Short mmCIF file of N, CA, C and O in Angstrom, two decimals:
data_model
loop_
_atom_site.label_atom_id
_atom_site.label_comp_id
_atom_site.label_asym_id
_atom_site.label_seq_id
_atom_site.Cartn_x
_atom_site.Cartn_y
_atom_site.Cartn_z
N MET A 8 0.99 -1.01 0.32
CA MET A 8 0.40 0.19 0.36
C MET A 8 0.60 1.36 0.04
O MET A 8 1.69 1.33 0.52
N VAL A 9 0.69 2.22 -0.77
CA VAL A 9 0.91 3.48 -0.78
C VAL A 9 0.17 4.60 -0.20
O VAL A 9 -1.25 4.63 -0.55
N ILE A 10 0.78 5.02 1.02
CA ILE A 10 -0.08 6.35 1.12
C ILE A 10 0.47 7.97 0.46
O ILE A 10 1.30 7.77 0.80
N THR A 11 -0.54 8.67 -0.60
CA THR A 11 -0.16 9.97 -0.49
C THR A 11 -0.84 10.82 0.28
O THR A 11 -2.12 10.71 0.40
N THR A 12 -0.28 12.37 0.78
CA THR A 12 -1.15 13.37 1.58
C THR A 12 -1.27 14.37 0.70
O THR A 12 -0.69 14.70 0.18
N GLU A 13 -2.56 14.99 0.31
CA GLU A 13 -3.07 15.94 -0.04
C GLU A 13 -3.69 17.30 1.12
O GLU A 13 -4.40 16.47 2.03
N LYS A 14 -3.28 18.56 0.57
CA LYS A 14 -4.31 19.23 1.51
C LYS A 14 -5.18 20.08 0.57
O LYS A 14 -5.10 20.26 -0.39
N VAL A 15 -6.68 19.90 1.27
CA VAL A 15 -7.82 20.25 -0.04
C VAL A 15 -7.44 21.41 -0.22
O VAL A 15 -7.65 22.66 0.54
N ARG A 16 -7.38 22.40 -1.54
CA ARG A 16 -7.92 23.36 -2.28
C ARG A 16 -9.03 24.35 -2.02
O ARG A 16 -10.03 23.40 -2.55
N PHE A 17 -9.11 25.85 -2.05
CA PHE A 17 -10.62 25.57 -2.24
C PHE A 17 -11.30 25.26 -3.54
O PHE A 17 -12.47 25.94 -3.57
N TYR A 18 -10.66 25.60 -4.75
CA TYR A 18 -11.23 25.53 -5.52
C TYR A 18 -11.38 24.14 -5.83
O TYR A 18 -12.51 23.87 -7.14
N GLU A 19 -11.07 23.31 -4.99
CA GLU A 19 -11.81 22.02 -5.49
C GLU A 19 -12.63 21.86 -4.41
O GLU A 19 -13.58 20.79 -5.01
N THR A 20 -13.60 23.00 -4.27
CA THR A 20 -15.06 23.17 -3.19
C THR A 20 -15.57 23.30 -4.26
O THR A 20 -15.96 23.79 -5.26
N ASP A 21 -17.15 23.18 -4.11
CA ASP A 21 -18.07 23.59 -4.41
C ASP A 21 -19.10 24.82 -4.02
O ASP A 21 -18.29 25.17 -2.85
N MET A 22 -20.10 25.20 -4.59
CA MET A 22 -20.74 26.14 -3.46
C MET A 22 -21.46 25.76 -2.06
O MET A 22 -21.85 27.00 -1.38
N MET A 23 -21.36 24.39 -2.08
CA MET A 23 -21.66 24.06 -0.72
C MET A 23 -20.96 23.92 0.32
O MET A 23 -21.12 23.55 1.38
N GLY A 24 -19.72 24.41 0.24
CA GLY A 24 -18.43 24.17 1.06
C GLY A 24 -18.02 23.00 0.70
O GLY A 24 -16.96 22.70 1.30
N ILE A 25 -18.29 22.10 0.14
CA ILE A 25 -18.05 20.81 0.14
C ILE A 25 -16.88 20.07 -1.05
O ILE A 25 -17.36 20.77 -2.36
N VAL A 26 -16.13 19.34 -1.20
CA VAL A 26 -15.09 19.08 -2.33
C VAL A 26 -16.20 18.64 -3.12
O VAL A 26 -16.95 17.62 -3.22
N HIS A 27 -16.39 19.48 -4.62
CA HIS A 27 -17.01 18.57 -5.94
C HIS A 27 -16.29 16.96 -6.19
O HIS A 27 -15.23 16.69 -5.90
N HIS A 28 -17.64 16.38 -6.16
CA HIS A 28 -17.50 14.84 -6.69
C HIS A 28 -16.39 14.14 -7.45
O HIS A 28 -15.75 13.24 -7.24
N SER A 29 -16.18 15.44 -8.24
CA SER A 29 -14.60 14.74 -9.49
C SER A 29 -13.10 14.77 -8.77
O SER A 29 -12.32 13.84 -9.42
N ASN A 30 -13.39 15.11 -7.68
CA ASN A 30 -11.93 15.37 -7.15
C ASN A 30 -11.30 14.51 -6.82
O ASN A 30 -10.19 13.98 -6.81
N GLN A 31 -12.32 13.15 -6.44
CA GLN A 31 -11.45 12.10 -5.56
C GLN A 31 -11.29 11.35 -6.67
O GLN A 31 -10.36 10.55 -6.42
N ILE A 32 -11.74 11.25 -8.05
CA ILE A 32 -11.03 10.67 -9.19
C ILE A 32 -9.48 11.42 -9.39
O ILE A 32 -8.61 10.29 -9.64
N ARG A 33 -9.60 12.52 -8.99
CA ARG A 33 -8.26 12.81 -9.55
C ARG A 33 -7.44 12.33 -8.18
O ARG A 33 -5.79 12.12 -8.91
N TRP A 34 -7.83 12.52 -6.87
CA TRP A 34 -6.88 11.99 -6.12
C TRP A 34 -6.74 10.33 -6.31
O TRP A 34 -5.44 9.83 -5.66
N PHE A 35 -7.45 9.57 -6.48
CA PHE A 35 -7.36 8.03 -7.21
C PHE A 35 -5.87 8.16 -8.23
O PHE A 35 -5.21 7.43 -7.59
N GLU A 36 -5.94 9.32 -9.06
CA GLU A 36 -5.26 9.33 -9.79
C GLU A 36 -3.70 9.79 -9.28
O GLU A 36 -2.90 9.26 -9.82
N CYS A 37 -3.87 10.35 -8.54
CA CYS A 37 -2.18 10.68 -7.69
C CYS A 37 -1.90 10.08 -6.96
O CYS A 37 -0.61 9.42 -6.96
N GLY A 38 -2.82 8.87 -6.47
CA GLY A 38 -2.59 7.78 -5.21
C GLY A 38 -1.87 7.05 -6.41
O GLY A 38 -0.52 6.12 -6.05
N ARG A 39 -2.52 6.52 -7.12
CA ARG A 39 -2.14 5.23 -8.38
C ARG A 39 -0.92 5.63 -9.35
O ARG A 39 0.40 4.88 -9.35
N CYS A 40 -0.38 6.77 -9.46
CA CYS A 40 0.73 7.41 -10.06
C CYS A 40 1.77 7.33 -8.87
O CYS A 40 3.10 7.10 -8.65
N ALA A 41 1.47 7.91 -8.24
CA ALA A 41 2.39 7.03 -6.43
C ALA A 41 3.02 5.75 -6.13
O ALA A 41 3.67 5.43 -6.29
N TYR A 42 2.12 5.04 -6.58
CA TYR A 42 2.11 3.57 -6.59
C TYR A 42 3.09 2.85 -7.29
O TYR A 42 4.09 2.37 -7.11
N PHE A 43 2.50 3.53 -8.37
CA PHE A 43 3.60 3.57 -9.69
C PHE A 43 5.45 3.22 -9.42
O PHE A 43 6.38 2.86 -9.74
N ASP A 44 5.37 5.30 -9.41
CA ASP A 44 6.71 5.53 -8.70
C ASP A 44 7.31 4.44 -7.73
O ASP A 44 8.45 3.94 -7.34
N ALA A 45 6.05 4.25 -6.60
CA ALA A 45 7.12 3.52 -5.31
C ALA A 45 7.52 2.26 -5.96
O ALA A 45 8.36 1.45 -5.50
N ALA A 46 6.70 1.74 -7.02
CA ALA A 46 7.34 -0.08 -7.31
C ALA A 46 8.22 0.33 -8.25
O ALA A 46 8.80 -0.56 -8.74
N GLY A 47 8.78 1.06 -8.82
CA GLY A 47 9.86 1.68 -9.88
C GLY A 47 9.32 1.42 -11.30
O GLY A 47 9.95 1.11 -11.98
N LEU A 48 8.32 1.85 -11.45
CA LEU A 48 7.51 1.65 -12.75
C LEU A 48 7.56 3.07 -13.53
O LEU A 48 6.37 3.87 -12.62
N SER A 49 8.31 3.59 -14.24
CA SER A 49 8.00 4.63 -15.20
C SER A 49 6.80 4.74 -15.82
O SER A 49 7.09 3.97 -17.01
N LEU A 50 6.09 5.57 -15.83
CA LEU A 50 4.92 5.58 -16.70
C LEU A 50 5.46 6.80 -17.63
O LEU A 50 4.78 6.41 -18.81
N PHE A 51 6.36 7.11 -17.86
CA PHE A 51 7.19 7.99 -19.01
C PHE A 51 7.54 7.01 -19.42
O PHE A 51 8.08 7.30 -21.03
N GLU A 52 8.33 6.23 -18.88
CA GLU A 52 8.93 4.51 -19.63
C GLU A 52 8.10 4.66 -20.50
O GLU A 52 8.72 3.83 -22.08
N LEU A 53 7.11 3.58 -20.14
CA LEU A 53 6.08 2.83 -20.78
C LEU A 53 5.44 3.80 -21.85
O LEU A 53 5.39 3.14 -23.46
N MET A 54 5.58 5.20 -21.96
CA MET A 54 4.82 6.48 -22.95
C MET A 54 5.94 5.98 -24.58
O MET A 54 5.57 6.18 -25.12
N ASP A 55 7.38 6.32 -23.70
CA ASP A 55 8.38 6.19 -24.63
C ASP A 55 8.41 4.84 -25.25
O ASP A 55 9.01 4.85 -26.87
N GLU A 56 8.04 4.26 -24.62
CA GLU A 56 8.03 2.25 -25.33
C GLU A 56 6.67 2.09 -26.26
O GLU A 56 6.52 1.07 -26.76
N GLY A 57 5.84 3.27 -26.53
CA GLY A 57 4.57 2.77 -26.72
C GLY A 57 3.80 2.43 -25.96
O GLY A 57 2.45 2.02 -26.67
N ILE A 58 3.78 2.46 -24.98
CA ILE A 58 2.24 2.16 -24.23
C ILE A 58 2.00 2.39 -23.13
O ILE A 58 2.20 3.49 -22.50
N LEU A 59 0.70 2.85 -23.40
CA LEU A 59 -0.64 3.82 -22.77
C LEU A 59 -1.07 2.94 -22.10
O LEU A 59 -1.04 1.14 -21.64
N PHE A 60 -1.58 3.62 -20.79
CA PHE A 60 -2.44 2.70 -19.61
C PHE A 60 -3.51 3.59 -19.27
O PHE A 60 -3.86 3.97 -18.09
N PRO A 61 -4.27 3.47 -20.41
CA PRO A 61 -5.89 3.95 -20.19
C PRO A 61 -7.03 3.45 -18.98
O PRO A 61 -6.75 2.30 -19.06
N ILE A 62 -7.80 4.16 -18.48
CA ILE A 62 -8.64 3.83 -17.46
C ILE A 62 -9.87 3.31 -18.05
O ILE A 62 -10.63 3.71 -19.03
N LYS A 63 -10.32 1.99 -17.46
CA LYS A 63 -11.13 1.22 -18.05
C LYS A 63 -13.00 1.24 -17.48
O LYS A 63 -13.56 1.65 -18.18
N ASN A 64 -12.38 1.50 -16.27
CA ASN A 64 -13.23 1.66 -15.18
C ASN A 64 -12.85 2.17 -13.85
O ASN A 64 -11.76 1.75 -13.64
N VAL A 65 -13.95 3.24 -13.48
CA VAL A 65 -13.26 4.01 -12.08
C VAL A 65 -15.02 3.55 -11.36
O VAL A 65 -15.91 3.91 -11.86
N SER A 66 -14.89 3.73 -10.22
CA SER A 66 -15.78 4.07 -9.45
C SER A 66 -15.68 4.50 -7.90
O SER A 66 -14.62 4.24 -7.63
N CYS A 67 -16.40 4.90 -7.21
CA CYS A 67 -16.18 5.65 -5.88
C CYS A 67 -17.16 6.06 -5.50
O CYS A 67 -18.55 5.93 -5.67
N GLU A 68 -17.02 5.44 -3.78
CA GLU A 68 -18.60 5.51 -3.19
C GLU A 68 -17.85 6.80 -2.15
O GLU A 68 -16.77 6.91 -1.43
N TYR A 69 -19.12 7.88 -1.88
CA TYR A 69 -18.74 8.85 -1.37
C TYR A 69 -19.44 8.23 0.34
O TYR A 69 -20.89 8.42 0.18
N ILE A 70 -18.49 8.68 0.97
CA ILE A 70 -19.03 8.19 2.16
C ILE A 70 -19.56 9.18 3.81
O ILE A 70 -20.42 9.59 4.45
N ASN A 71 -18.49 9.97 3.49
CA ASN A 71 -18.60 11.40 4.06
C ASN A 71 -17.95 12.89 3.81
O ASN A 71 -16.77 12.44 3.00
N PRO A 72 -18.31 13.76 3.86
CA PRO A 72 -17.90 15.30 2.84
C PRO A 72 -16.89 15.22 3.40
O PRO A 72 -15.96 14.99 4.31
N ILE A 73 -16.12 16.37 2.74
CA ILE A 73 -14.57 16.37 2.69
C ILE A 73 -14.52 18.29 2.27
O ILE A 73 -15.42 18.18 1.52
N HIS A 74 -13.92 18.79 3.25
CA HIS A 74 -13.47 20.07 3.20
C HIS A 74 -12.87 21.25 2.59
O HIS A 74 -11.50 20.61 3.22
N PHE A 75 -12.80 21.85 2.21
CA PHE A 75 -11.89 23.00 2.31
C PHE A 75 -10.47 22.83 3.36
O PHE A 75 -11.04 23.03 4.73
N ASN A 76 -9.18 22.79 3.22
CA ASN A 76 -8.15 22.47 4.22
C ASN A 76 -8.07 21.73 4.90
O ASN A 76 -7.33 21.56 5.68
N ASP A 77 -9.17 20.73 4.86
CA ASP A 77 -8.89 18.96 5.09
C ASP A 77 -7.47 18.50 4.45
O ASP A 77 -7.16 18.63 3.39
N VAL A 78 -6.94 17.98 5.40
CA VAL A 78 -5.73 17.00 5.03
C VAL A 78 -6.20 15.77 4.90
O VAL A 78 -6.94 15.03 5.94
N ILE A 79 -6.15 15.00 3.69
CA ILE A 79 -6.04 13.71 3.47
C ILE A 79 -5.36 12.52 2.99
O ILE A 79 -4.24 13.26 2.24
N ASP A 80 -5.25 11.38 3.24
CA ASP A 80 -4.47 10.37 3.10
C ASP A 80 -5.68 9.52 2.21
O ASP A 80 -6.18 9.09 2.56
N ILE A 81 -4.35 9.10 1.01
CA ILE A 81 -5.19 8.56 0.13
C ILE A 81 -4.32 7.13 -0.09
O ILE A 81 -3.10 7.26 -0.13
N GLU A 82 -4.64 6.12 0.37
CA GLU A 82 -4.38 4.56 0.34
C GLU A 82 -4.90 4.06 -0.90
O GLU A 82 -5.72 3.82 -1.02
N THR A 83 -3.60 3.57 -1.03
CA THR A 83 -3.96 2.99 -2.66
C THR A 83 -3.09 1.36 -3.10
O THR A 83 -1.93 1.34 -2.22
N LYS A 84 -3.58 0.71 -3.03
CA LYS A 84 -3.05 -1.07 -3.08
C LYS A 84 -3.58 -1.55 -4.41
O LYS A 84 -5.08 -1.23 -4.72
N LEU A 85 -2.37 -2.23 -4.95
CA LEU A 85 -2.73 -2.98 -5.86
C LEU A 85 -3.67 -4.01 -6.01
O LEU A 85 -3.22 -5.08 -4.79
N ILE A 86 -5.18 -4.68 -5.96
CA ILE A 86 -5.46 -5.36 -5.71
C ILE A 86 -5.81 -6.77 -6.61
O ILE A 86 -6.37 -7.88 -6.84
N LYS A 87 -5.58 -6.14 -8.03
CA LYS A 87 -5.77 -7.67 -9.23
C LYS A 87 -4.33 -6.99 -10.19
O LYS A 87 -4.23 -5.51 -10.37
N LEU A 88 -3.64 -8.23 -10.55
CA LEU A 88 -2.78 -7.73 -11.65
C LEU A 88 -2.44 -8.91 -12.99
O LEU A 88 -2.92 -9.78 -11.84
N SER A 89 -2.24 -8.40 -13.72
CA SER A 89 -2.23 -9.27 -15.04
C SER A 89 -1.45 -8.75 -16.10
O SER A 89 -0.75 -7.27 -15.50
N ARG A 90 -0.56 -8.98 -17.00
CA ARG A 90 0.36 -8.19 -17.65
C ARG A 90 -0.30 -7.06 -18.89
O ARG A 90 0.08 -5.77 -19.22
N ALA A 91 -1.71 -7.46 -18.63
CA ALA A 91 -2.60 -6.59 -19.63
C ALA A 91 -3.44 -5.75 -18.87
O ALA A 91 -3.72 -4.59 -19.50
N GLN A 92 -3.34 -5.77 -17.21
CA GLN A 92 -4.15 -4.51 -16.63
C GLN A 92 -4.22 -4.87 -15.23
O GLN A 92 -3.28 -5.76 -14.72
N THR A 93 -4.28 -3.76 -14.53
CA THR A 93 -3.85 -3.28 -13.43
C THR A 93 -5.83 -2.99 -12.83
O THR A 93 -5.99 -2.32 -13.43
N VAL A 94 -5.92 -3.67 -11.60
CA VAL A 94 -7.36 -2.69 -10.39
C VAL A 94 -6.67 -2.71 -9.23
O VAL A 94 -5.51 -3.25 -8.70
N PHE A 95 -6.83 -0.83 -9.06
CA PHE A 95 -6.15 -0.36 -7.56
C PHE A 95 -7.75 -0.42 -7.06
O PHE A 95 -8.55 -0.13 -7.47
N SER A 96 -7.46 -0.64 -5.30
CA SER A 96 -8.39 0.09 -4.56
C SER A 96 -7.81 1.30 -3.60
O SER A 96 -6.37 1.15 -3.68
N TYR A 97 -9.10 2.14 -3.38
CA TYR A 97 -8.70 3.56 -2.98
C TYR A 97 -9.38 3.81 -1.70
O TYR A 97 -10.59 3.24 -1.64
N ILE A 98 -8.80 4.49 -0.69
CA ILE A 98 -9.50 4.74 0.72
C ILE A 98 -9.11 6.03 0.75
O ILE A 98 -8.03 6.33 0.99
N ILE A 99 -9.80 6.86 1.08
CA ILE A 99 -9.02 8.47 1.27
C ILE A 99 -9.88 8.80 2.80
O ILE A 99 -10.90 8.50 3.30
N ARG A 100 -9.19 9.03 3.44
CA ARG A 100 -8.90 9.01 4.63
C ARG A 100 -8.89 10.70 5.84
O ARG A 100 -7.79 11.34 4.86
N ARG A 101 -9.62 11.35 6.70
CA ARG A 101 -8.97 12.07 6.57
C ARG A 101 -7.54 12.24 8.10
O ARG A 101 -7.87 11.08 8.62
N HIS A 102 -6.68 12.57 7.44
CA HIS A 102 -5.44 12.95 8.23
C HIS A 102 -5.47 12.83 9.52
O HIS A 102 -5.03 12.13 10.75
N ASP A 103 -6.55 13.88 10.18
CA ASP A 103 -6.33 13.65 11.49
C ASP A 103 -6.81 13.04 12.26
O ASP A 103 -6.46 12.82 13.39
N ASP A 104 -8.13 12.37 11.89
CA ASP A 104 -8.87 11.53 12.87
C ASP A 104 -8.94 10.23 12.15
O ASP A 104 -9.64 9.29 12.57
N GLY A 105 -8.50 9.54 10.68
CA GLY A 105 -8.84 8.84 10.01
C GLY A 105 -9.91 8.10 9.62
O GLY A 105 -9.86 7.16 9.17
N ARG A 106 -10.74 9.05 9.86
CA ARG A 106 -11.98 9.01 9.15
C ARG A 106 -12.50 8.23 7.87
O ARG A 106 -11.85 9.33 6.95
N MET A 107 -13.02 7.77 7.25
CA MET A 107 -13.01 7.36 5.55
C MET A 107 -14.07 7.99 5.18
O MET A 107 -15.35 8.54 5.60
N LEU A 108 -13.85 9.05 4.41
CA LEU A 108 -13.86 10.01 3.33
C LEU A 108 -15.36 9.16 1.94
O LEU A 108 -15.69 9.59 1.60
N CYS A 109 -13.97 8.22 1.77
CA CYS A 109 -14.82 8.02 -0.06
C CYS A 109 -13.33 6.35 0.42
O CYS A 109 -12.86 6.00 0.96
N LYS A 110 -14.54 5.39 -0.76
CA LYS A 110 -13.23 4.88 -1.05
C LYS A 110 -13.44 4.12 -3.02
O LYS A 110 -14.71 4.54 -3.06
N GLY A 111 -13.14 3.27 -3.67
CA GLY A 111 -13.25 3.35 -4.77
C GLY A 111 -11.94 2.22 -5.69
O GLY A 111 -10.88 1.80 -4.69
N THR A 112 -12.22 2.07 -6.58
CA THR A 112 -11.54 1.43 -7.58
C THR A 112 -11.02 1.90 -8.82
O THR A 112 -12.37 2.82 -9.26
N SER A 113 -10.30 1.79 -9.38
CA SER A 113 -9.74 1.92 -11.07
C SER A 113 -9.27 0.65 -11.41
O SER A 113 -8.45 -0.32 -10.84
N GLN A 114 -9.65 0.68 -12.90
CA GLN A 114 -9.15 -0.35 -13.88
C GLN A 114 -8.28 -0.03 -14.72
O GLN A 114 -8.69 0.89 -15.36
N ASN A 115 -7.15 -0.13 -14.65
CA ASN A 115 -6.05 -0.03 -16.17
C ASN A 115 -6.01 -0.69 -16.90
O ASN A 115 -5.94 -2.11 -16.91
N VAL A 116 -6.15 -0.68 -18.03
CA VAL A 116 -5.50 -1.58 -19.45
C VAL A 116 -4.29 -0.56 -19.76
O VAL A 116 -4.12 0.30 -20.18
N PHE A 117 -3.24 -1.67 -20.42
CA PHE A 117 -2.31 -1.51 -21.19
C PHE A 117 -2.02 -1.63 -22.73
O PHE A 117 -2.87 -2.73 -22.97
N THR A 118 -2.12 -0.65 -23.29
CA THR A 118 -2.26 -0.50 -24.42
C THR A 118 -1.08 0.04 -25.65
O THR A 118 -0.41 0.35 -24.80
N HIS A 119 -1.10 -0.70 -26.45
CA HIS A 119 -0.31 -0.36 -27.94
C HIS A 119 -0.50 1.53 -28.24
O HIS A 119 -2.03 1.24 -28.48
N ARG A 120 -0.15 1.98 -28.16
CA ARG A 120 -0.02 3.30 -28.96
C ARG A 120 -0.40 3.46 -30.05
O ARG A 120 -1.53 3.77 -30.36
N LYS A 121 0.35 2.84 -31.20
CA LYS A 121 -0.27 2.53 -32.39
C LYS A 121 -1.23 1.63 -32.30
O LYS A 121 -1.03 0.32 -31.96
N GLY A 122 -2.39 1.76 -32.66
CA GLY A 122 -3.86 1.02 -32.60
C GLY A 122 -4.35 0.41 -31.85
O GLY A 122 -5.47 -0.39 -32.22
N ASN A 123 -3.96 1.06 -30.73
CA ASN A 123 -4.61 0.97 -29.72
C ASN A 123 -5.19 -0.59 -29.07
O ASN A 123 -6.30 -0.59 -28.87
N THR A 124 -3.78 -1.52 -29.44
CA THR A 124 -4.66 -3.00 -28.90
C THR A 124 -4.03 -3.16 -27.59
O THR A 124 -3.22 -2.94 -27.43
N VAL A 125 -4.50 -3.91 -27.03
CA VAL A 125 -4.12 -5.28 -26.24
C VAL A 125 -2.25 -5.03 -25.89
O VAL A 125 -1.99 -5.50 -26.54
N ALA A 126 -1.76 -4.18 -24.77
CA ALA A 126 -0.60 -4.26 -24.57
C ALA A 126 -0.12 -5.74 -23.48
O ALA A 126 -0.70 -5.54 -22.74
N ARG A 127 1.09 -6.52 -23.55
CA ARG A 127 1.38 -7.06 -21.95
C ARG A 127 2.77 -6.20 -21.63
O ARG A 127 3.29 -7.10 -22.40
N LEU A 128 2.43 -6.34 -20.05
CA LEU A 128 4.14 -6.08 -20.06
C LEU A 128 4.91 -6.80 -20.37
O LEU A 128 4.78 -8.37 -19.59
N ASP A 129 6.37 -6.59 -20.49
CA ASP A 129 7.27 -7.55 -20.26
C ASP A 129 8.13 -7.45 -19.58
O ASP A 129 7.36 -6.88 -17.98
N ASP A 130 8.87 -8.82 -19.07
CA ASP A 130 9.07 -8.71 -17.93
C ASP A 130 9.88 -7.68 -16.70
O ASP A 130 9.74 -7.63 -15.20
N ARG A 131 10.48 -6.87 -17.74
CA ARG A 131 10.99 -5.94 -16.55
C ARG A 131 10.32 -4.88 -15.84
O ARG A 131 10.77 -4.78 -14.88
N HIS A 132 9.22 -4.62 -16.97
CA HIS A 132 8.25 -3.94 -15.82
C HIS A 132 7.46 -4.43 -15.20
O HIS A 132 6.81 -4.34 -13.91
N TYR A 133 7.18 -5.79 -15.77
CA TYR A 133 5.84 -6.80 -14.96
C TYR A 133 6.61 -7.08 -13.27
O TYR A 133 5.55 -7.02 -12.49
N SER A 134 7.70 -7.54 -13.47
CA SER A 134 8.37 -7.86 -12.17
C SER A 134 8.05 -6.61 -11.17
O SER A 134 8.36 -7.25 -10.22
N LYS A 135 8.31 -5.51 -11.29
CA LYS A 135 8.48 -4.57 -10.62
C LYS A 135 6.74 -4.40 -9.61
O LYS A 135 6.97 -4.23 -8.67
N LEU A 136 6.21 -4.68 -10.69
CA LEU A 136 4.37 -4.61 -10.43
C LEU A 136 4.01 -5.68 -9.41
O LEU A 136 3.55 -5.83 -8.59
N GLN A 137 4.98 -6.65 -9.75
CA GLN A 137 4.62 -7.69 -9.10
C GLN A 137 4.77 -8.12 -7.82
O GLN A 137 4.44 -8.47 -6.83
N ALA A 138 6.34 -8.00 -7.74
CA ALA A 138 6.71 -7.44 -6.32
C ALA A 138 5.92 -6.38 -5.52
O ALA A 138 5.60 -7.01 -4.31
N ALA A 139 5.39 -5.20 -6.05
CA ALA A 139 4.61 -4.47 -5.23
C ALA A 139 3.16 -5.29 -4.85
O ALA A 139 2.70 -5.24 -3.64
N TYR A 140 2.60 -5.72 -5.86
CA TYR A 140 1.61 -6.72 -5.61
C TYR A 140 1.43 -7.75 -4.49
O TYR A 140 0.70 -7.83 -3.55
N ARG A 141 2.74 -8.42 -4.33
CA ARG A 141 2.90 -9.60 -3.42
C ARG A 141 2.74 -8.99 -1.88
O ARG A 141 2.16 -9.78 -1.21
N LYS A 142 3.10 -7.65 -1.90
CA LYS A 142 3.40 -7.09 -0.42
C LYS A 142 1.91 -6.41 -0.60
O LYS A 142 2.17 -6.90 0.98
N ASP A 143 1.89 -6.14 -0.80
CA ASP A 143 0.14 -5.45 -0.81
C ASP A 143 -0.64 -6.89 -0.44
O ASP A 143 -1.81 -6.91 0.41
N ARG A 144 -0.95 -7.92 -1.17
CA ARG A 144 -1.79 -9.32 -0.76
C ARG A 144 -1.32 -9.98 0.73
O ARG A 144 -1.57 -10.40 1.72
N ILE A 145 0.42 -9.64 1.01
CA ILE A 145 0.60 -9.81 2.23
C ILE A 145 0.27 -9.18 3.64
O ILE A 145 -0.13 -9.71 4.22
N LEU A 146 -0.04 -7.62 2.99
CA LEU A 146 -0.67 -7.15 4.04
C LEU A 146 -2.18 -7.09 4.59
O LEU A 146 -2.40 -6.87 5.00
N THR A 147 -2.41 -7.87 3.05
CA THR A 147 -4.24 -8.22 3.53
C THR A 147 -4.18 -9.03 4.42
O THR A 147 -5.19 -8.60 5.16
N ALA A 148 -2.87 -9.69 4.06
CA ALA A 148 -3.66 -11.16 5.28
C ALA A 148 -2.96 -11.20 6.44
O ALA A 148 -3.84 -11.24 7.58
N GLU A 149 -2.12 -9.70 6.78
CA GLU A 149 -2.14 -9.63 7.92
C GLU A 149 -3.14 -8.99 8.97
O GLU A 149 -3.78 -9.36 9.78
N ASP A 150 -3.70 -7.86 7.63
CA ASP A 150 -5.13 -7.19 8.29
C ASP A 150 -6.10 -8.24 8.64
O ASP A 150 -7.10 -7.78 9.40
N CYS A 151 -6.39 -9.00 8.27
CA CYS A 151 -7.37 -10.22 8.40
C CYS A 151 -7.48 -10.99 9.24
O CYS A 151 -7.97 -11.28 9.97
N ASP A 152 -5.57 -11.06 9.76
CA ASP A 152 -5.38 -11.74 11.24
C ASP A 152 -5.81 -11.23 12.05
O ASP A 152 -6.20 -11.51 13.12
N ARG A 153 -5.61 -9.83 11.98
CA ARG A 153 -5.47 -8.85 13.10
C ARG A 153 -7.15 -8.34 13.02
O ARG A 153 -7.54 -8.16 14.58
N GLY A 154 -7.81 -8.41 12.15
CA GLY A 154 -9.26 -8.57 12.41
C GLY A 154 -10.14 -9.53 13.00
O GLY A 154 -11.37 -9.28 13.60
#
């Protein structure tokens, strides 16, 4: 799991003083990019090699409102992995009290820039994600043992 911390900016709120619902999806992306970085996988390197990683599916359950100036933690975990796709889960919590604010998932597929066909990661890239995925699976099992 990778945790990214953000502070809510005024422009991310709506007229009701609550974070606009589209921002949670943006924060999921921040978490996902931080996860790839932590795994040692360069998204720019993939793009230079002609591999893109579009979102196929994204979902968010809004649990508690987020407000201007809140500090939030974005917990990102890889929950499904193949050479052709990733599925991440996210939990956004208020930093100060750990209260869950929303949770969601996203599915990315890897595609070739030319032709937009499915791409499969080579061993060099896949092994980095595989190591991070194994680590997340171990952490999840430990959480279940404690719970």
